[in-house]
JSON list of C-alpha atoms in Angstrom, two decimals:
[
{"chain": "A", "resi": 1, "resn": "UNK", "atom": "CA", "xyz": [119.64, 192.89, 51.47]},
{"chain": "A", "resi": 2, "resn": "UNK", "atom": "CA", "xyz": [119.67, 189.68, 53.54]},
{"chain": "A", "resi": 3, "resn": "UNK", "atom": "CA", "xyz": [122.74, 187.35, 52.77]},
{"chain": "A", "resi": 4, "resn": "UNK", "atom": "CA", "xyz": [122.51, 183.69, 52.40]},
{"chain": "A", "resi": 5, "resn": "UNK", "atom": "CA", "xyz": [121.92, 182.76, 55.77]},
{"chain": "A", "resi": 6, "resn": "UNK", "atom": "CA", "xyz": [122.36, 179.21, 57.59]},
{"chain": "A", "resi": 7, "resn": "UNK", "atom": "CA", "xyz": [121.98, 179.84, 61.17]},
{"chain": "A", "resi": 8, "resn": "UNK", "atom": "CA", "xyz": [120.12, 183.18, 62.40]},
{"chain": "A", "resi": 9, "resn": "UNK", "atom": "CA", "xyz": [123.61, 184.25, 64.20]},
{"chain": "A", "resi": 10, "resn": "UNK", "atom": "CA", "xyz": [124.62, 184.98, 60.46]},
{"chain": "A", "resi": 11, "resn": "UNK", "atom": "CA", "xyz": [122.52, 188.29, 59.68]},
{"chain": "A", "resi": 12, "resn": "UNK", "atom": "CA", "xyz": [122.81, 191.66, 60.48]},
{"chain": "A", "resi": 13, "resn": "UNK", "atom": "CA", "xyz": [120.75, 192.93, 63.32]},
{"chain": "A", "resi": 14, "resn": "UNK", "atom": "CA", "xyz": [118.31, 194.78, 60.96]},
{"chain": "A", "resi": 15, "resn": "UNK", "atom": "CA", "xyz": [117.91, 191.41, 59.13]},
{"chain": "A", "resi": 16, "resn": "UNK", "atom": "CA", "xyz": [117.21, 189.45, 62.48]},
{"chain": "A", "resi": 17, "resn": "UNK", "atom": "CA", "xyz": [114.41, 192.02, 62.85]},
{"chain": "A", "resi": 18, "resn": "UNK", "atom": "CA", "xyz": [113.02, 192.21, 59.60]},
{"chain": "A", "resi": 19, "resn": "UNK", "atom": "CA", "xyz": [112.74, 188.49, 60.42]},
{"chain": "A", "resi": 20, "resn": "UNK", "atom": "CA", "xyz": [111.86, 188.49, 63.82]},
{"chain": "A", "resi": 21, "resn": "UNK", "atom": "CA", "xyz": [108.54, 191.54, 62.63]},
{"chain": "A", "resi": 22, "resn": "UNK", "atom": "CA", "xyz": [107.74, 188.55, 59.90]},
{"chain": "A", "resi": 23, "resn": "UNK", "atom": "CA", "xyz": [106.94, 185.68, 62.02]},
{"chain": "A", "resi": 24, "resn": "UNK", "atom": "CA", "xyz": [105.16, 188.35, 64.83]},
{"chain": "A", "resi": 25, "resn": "UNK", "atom": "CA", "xyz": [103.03, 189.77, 62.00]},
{"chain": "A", "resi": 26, "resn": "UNK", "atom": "CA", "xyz": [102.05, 186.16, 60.28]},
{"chain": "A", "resi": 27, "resn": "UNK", "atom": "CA", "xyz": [102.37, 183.83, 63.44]},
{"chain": "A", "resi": 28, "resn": "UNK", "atom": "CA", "xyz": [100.51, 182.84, 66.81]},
{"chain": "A", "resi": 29, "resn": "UNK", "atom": "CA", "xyz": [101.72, 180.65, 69.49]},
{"chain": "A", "resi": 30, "resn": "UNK", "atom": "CA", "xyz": [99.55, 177.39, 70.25]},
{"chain": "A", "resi": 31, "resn": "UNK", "atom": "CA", "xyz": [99.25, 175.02, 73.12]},
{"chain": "A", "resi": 32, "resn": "UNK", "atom": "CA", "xyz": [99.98, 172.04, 70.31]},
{"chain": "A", "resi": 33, "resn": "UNK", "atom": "CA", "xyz": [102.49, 171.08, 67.46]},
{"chain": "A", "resi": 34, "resn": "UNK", "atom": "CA", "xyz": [100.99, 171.92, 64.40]},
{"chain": "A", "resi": 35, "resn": "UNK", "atom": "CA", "xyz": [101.66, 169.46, 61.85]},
{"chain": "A", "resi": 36, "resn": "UNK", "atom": "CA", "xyz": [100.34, 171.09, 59.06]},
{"chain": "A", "resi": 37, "resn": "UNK", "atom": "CA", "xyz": [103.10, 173.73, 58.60]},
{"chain": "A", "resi": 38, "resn": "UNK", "atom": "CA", "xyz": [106.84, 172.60, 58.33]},
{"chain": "A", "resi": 39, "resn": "UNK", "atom": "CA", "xyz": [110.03, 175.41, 58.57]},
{"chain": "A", "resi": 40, "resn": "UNK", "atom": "CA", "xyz": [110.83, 174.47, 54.80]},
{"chain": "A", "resi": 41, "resn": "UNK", "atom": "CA", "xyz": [107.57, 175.71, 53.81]},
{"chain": "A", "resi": 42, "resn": "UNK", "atom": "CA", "xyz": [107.20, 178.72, 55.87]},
{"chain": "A", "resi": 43, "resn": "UNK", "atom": "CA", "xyz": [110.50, 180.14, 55.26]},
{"chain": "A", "resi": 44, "resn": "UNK", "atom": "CA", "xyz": [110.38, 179.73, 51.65]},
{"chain": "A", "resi": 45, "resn": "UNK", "atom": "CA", "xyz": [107.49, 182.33, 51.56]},
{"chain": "A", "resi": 46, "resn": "UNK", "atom": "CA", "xyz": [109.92, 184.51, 53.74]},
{"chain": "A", "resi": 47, "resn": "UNK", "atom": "CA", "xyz": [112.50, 184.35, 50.86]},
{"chain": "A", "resi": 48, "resn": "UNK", "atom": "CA", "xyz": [109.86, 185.18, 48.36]},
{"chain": "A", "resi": 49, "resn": "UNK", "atom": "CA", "xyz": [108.63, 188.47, 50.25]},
{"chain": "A", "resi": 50, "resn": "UNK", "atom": "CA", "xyz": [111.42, 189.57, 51.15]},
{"chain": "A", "resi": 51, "resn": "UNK", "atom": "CA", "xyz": [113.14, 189.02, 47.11]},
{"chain": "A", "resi": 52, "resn": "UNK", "atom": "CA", "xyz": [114.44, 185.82, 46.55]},
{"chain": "A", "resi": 53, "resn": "UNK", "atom": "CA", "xyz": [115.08, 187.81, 42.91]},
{"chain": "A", "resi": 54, "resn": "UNK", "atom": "CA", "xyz": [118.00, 189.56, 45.00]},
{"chain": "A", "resi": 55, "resn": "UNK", "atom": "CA", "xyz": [119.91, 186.09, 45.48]},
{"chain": "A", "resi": 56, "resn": "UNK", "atom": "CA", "xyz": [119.43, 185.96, 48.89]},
{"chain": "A", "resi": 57, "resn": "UNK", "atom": "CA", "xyz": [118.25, 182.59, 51.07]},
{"chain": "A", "resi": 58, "resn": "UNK", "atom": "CA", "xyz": [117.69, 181.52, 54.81]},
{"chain": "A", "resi": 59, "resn": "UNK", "atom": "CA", "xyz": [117.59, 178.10, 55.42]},
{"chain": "A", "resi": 60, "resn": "UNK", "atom": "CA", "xyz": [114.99, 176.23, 57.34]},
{"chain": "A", "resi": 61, "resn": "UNK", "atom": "CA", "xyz": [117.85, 175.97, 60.45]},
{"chain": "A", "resi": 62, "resn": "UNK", "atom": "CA", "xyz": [117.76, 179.63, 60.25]},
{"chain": "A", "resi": 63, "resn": "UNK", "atom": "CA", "xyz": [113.99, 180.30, 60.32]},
{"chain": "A", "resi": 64, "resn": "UNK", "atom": "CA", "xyz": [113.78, 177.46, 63.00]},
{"chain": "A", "resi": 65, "resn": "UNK", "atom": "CA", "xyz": [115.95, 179.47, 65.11]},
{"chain": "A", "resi": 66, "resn": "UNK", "atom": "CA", "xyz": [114.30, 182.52, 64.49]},
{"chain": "A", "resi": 67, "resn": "UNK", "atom": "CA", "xyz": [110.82, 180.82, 65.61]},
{"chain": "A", "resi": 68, "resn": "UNK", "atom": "CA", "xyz": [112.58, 179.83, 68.80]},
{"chain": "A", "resi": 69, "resn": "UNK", "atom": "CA", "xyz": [113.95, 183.04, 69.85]},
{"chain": "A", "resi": 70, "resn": "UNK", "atom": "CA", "xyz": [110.43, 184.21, 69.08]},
{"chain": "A", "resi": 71, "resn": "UNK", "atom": "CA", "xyz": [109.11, 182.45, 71.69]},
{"chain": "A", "resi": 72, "resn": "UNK", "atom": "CA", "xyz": [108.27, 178.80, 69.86]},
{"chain": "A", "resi": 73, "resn": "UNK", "atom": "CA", "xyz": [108.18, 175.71, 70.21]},
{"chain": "A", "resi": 74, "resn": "UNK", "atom": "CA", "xyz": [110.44, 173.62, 67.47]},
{"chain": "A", "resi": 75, "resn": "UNK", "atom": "CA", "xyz": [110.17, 169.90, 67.09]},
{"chain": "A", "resi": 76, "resn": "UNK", "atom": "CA", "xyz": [112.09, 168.50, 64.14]},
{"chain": "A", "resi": 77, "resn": "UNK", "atom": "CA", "xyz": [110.69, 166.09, 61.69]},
{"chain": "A", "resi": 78, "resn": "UNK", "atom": "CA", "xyz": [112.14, 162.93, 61.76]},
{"chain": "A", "resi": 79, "resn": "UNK", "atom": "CA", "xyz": [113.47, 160.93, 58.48]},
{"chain": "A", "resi": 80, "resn": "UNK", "atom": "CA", "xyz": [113.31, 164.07, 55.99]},
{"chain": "A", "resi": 81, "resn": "UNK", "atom": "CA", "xyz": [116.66, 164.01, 54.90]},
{"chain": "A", "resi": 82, "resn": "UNK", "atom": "CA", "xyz": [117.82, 167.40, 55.84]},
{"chain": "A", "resi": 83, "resn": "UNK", "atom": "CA", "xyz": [116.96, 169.25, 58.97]},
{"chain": "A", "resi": 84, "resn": "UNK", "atom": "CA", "xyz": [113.17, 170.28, 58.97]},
{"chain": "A", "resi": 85, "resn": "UNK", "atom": "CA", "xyz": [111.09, 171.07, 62.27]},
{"chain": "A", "resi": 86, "resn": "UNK", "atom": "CA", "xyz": [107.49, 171.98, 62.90]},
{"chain": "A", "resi": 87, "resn": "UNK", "atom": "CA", "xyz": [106.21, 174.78, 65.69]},
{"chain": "A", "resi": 88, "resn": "UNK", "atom": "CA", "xyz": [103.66, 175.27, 67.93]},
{"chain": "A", "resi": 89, "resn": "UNK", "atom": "CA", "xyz": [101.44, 177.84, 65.58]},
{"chain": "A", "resi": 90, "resn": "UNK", "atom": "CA", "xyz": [98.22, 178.28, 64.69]},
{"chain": "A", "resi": 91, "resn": "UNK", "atom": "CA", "xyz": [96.31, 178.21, 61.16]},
{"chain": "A", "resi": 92, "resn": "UNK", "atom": "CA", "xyz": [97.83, 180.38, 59.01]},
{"chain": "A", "resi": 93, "resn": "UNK", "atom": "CA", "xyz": [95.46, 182.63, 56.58]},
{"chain": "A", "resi": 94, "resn": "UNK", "atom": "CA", "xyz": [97.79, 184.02, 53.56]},
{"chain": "A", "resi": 95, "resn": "UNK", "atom": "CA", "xyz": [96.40, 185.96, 51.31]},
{"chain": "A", "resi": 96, "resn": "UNK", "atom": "CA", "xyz": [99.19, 186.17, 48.89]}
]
């Protein structure tokens, strides 16, 4: 079960690659920022896979992380109020 996580340093090593196999299986890598998508939003369908019902939680610092040791670009969003970022990804096609 993942733990509330802030930073990705914080899980286990089987939760940094049940993350890690998320964004390589839903995510590609772009020349360009795609403004469309925002870490908030994308991690918040990670905590719903993977059981929010379990009270469990990664932040959006955490999944931003996560995109950058995947390989990602992160710029953060300026004026949001808490830390958000967008990355350098394609369209995303979710069927779910």
């Amino acid at each position: 079960m993942l733990p509330n996580a802030n930073s990705f340093n914080d899980l286990q090593d089987e939760d940094k690659l049940l993350l890690l196999n998320y964004i390589a299986e839903n995510f590609h890598q772009v020349q360009n920022i795609n403004p469309q998508y925002s870490a908030y939003g994308l991690k918040a369908r990670f905590n719903r896979l993977t059981g929010s019902d379990k009270n469990h939680h990664i932040t959006s610092q955490c999944f931003m992380e996560a995109m950058v040791a995947s390989g990602y670009k992160a710029v953060q969003i300026p004026d949001t109020g808490e830390a958000n970022w967008r990355f350098n990804i394609g369209k995303i096609h979710f069927t779910d």
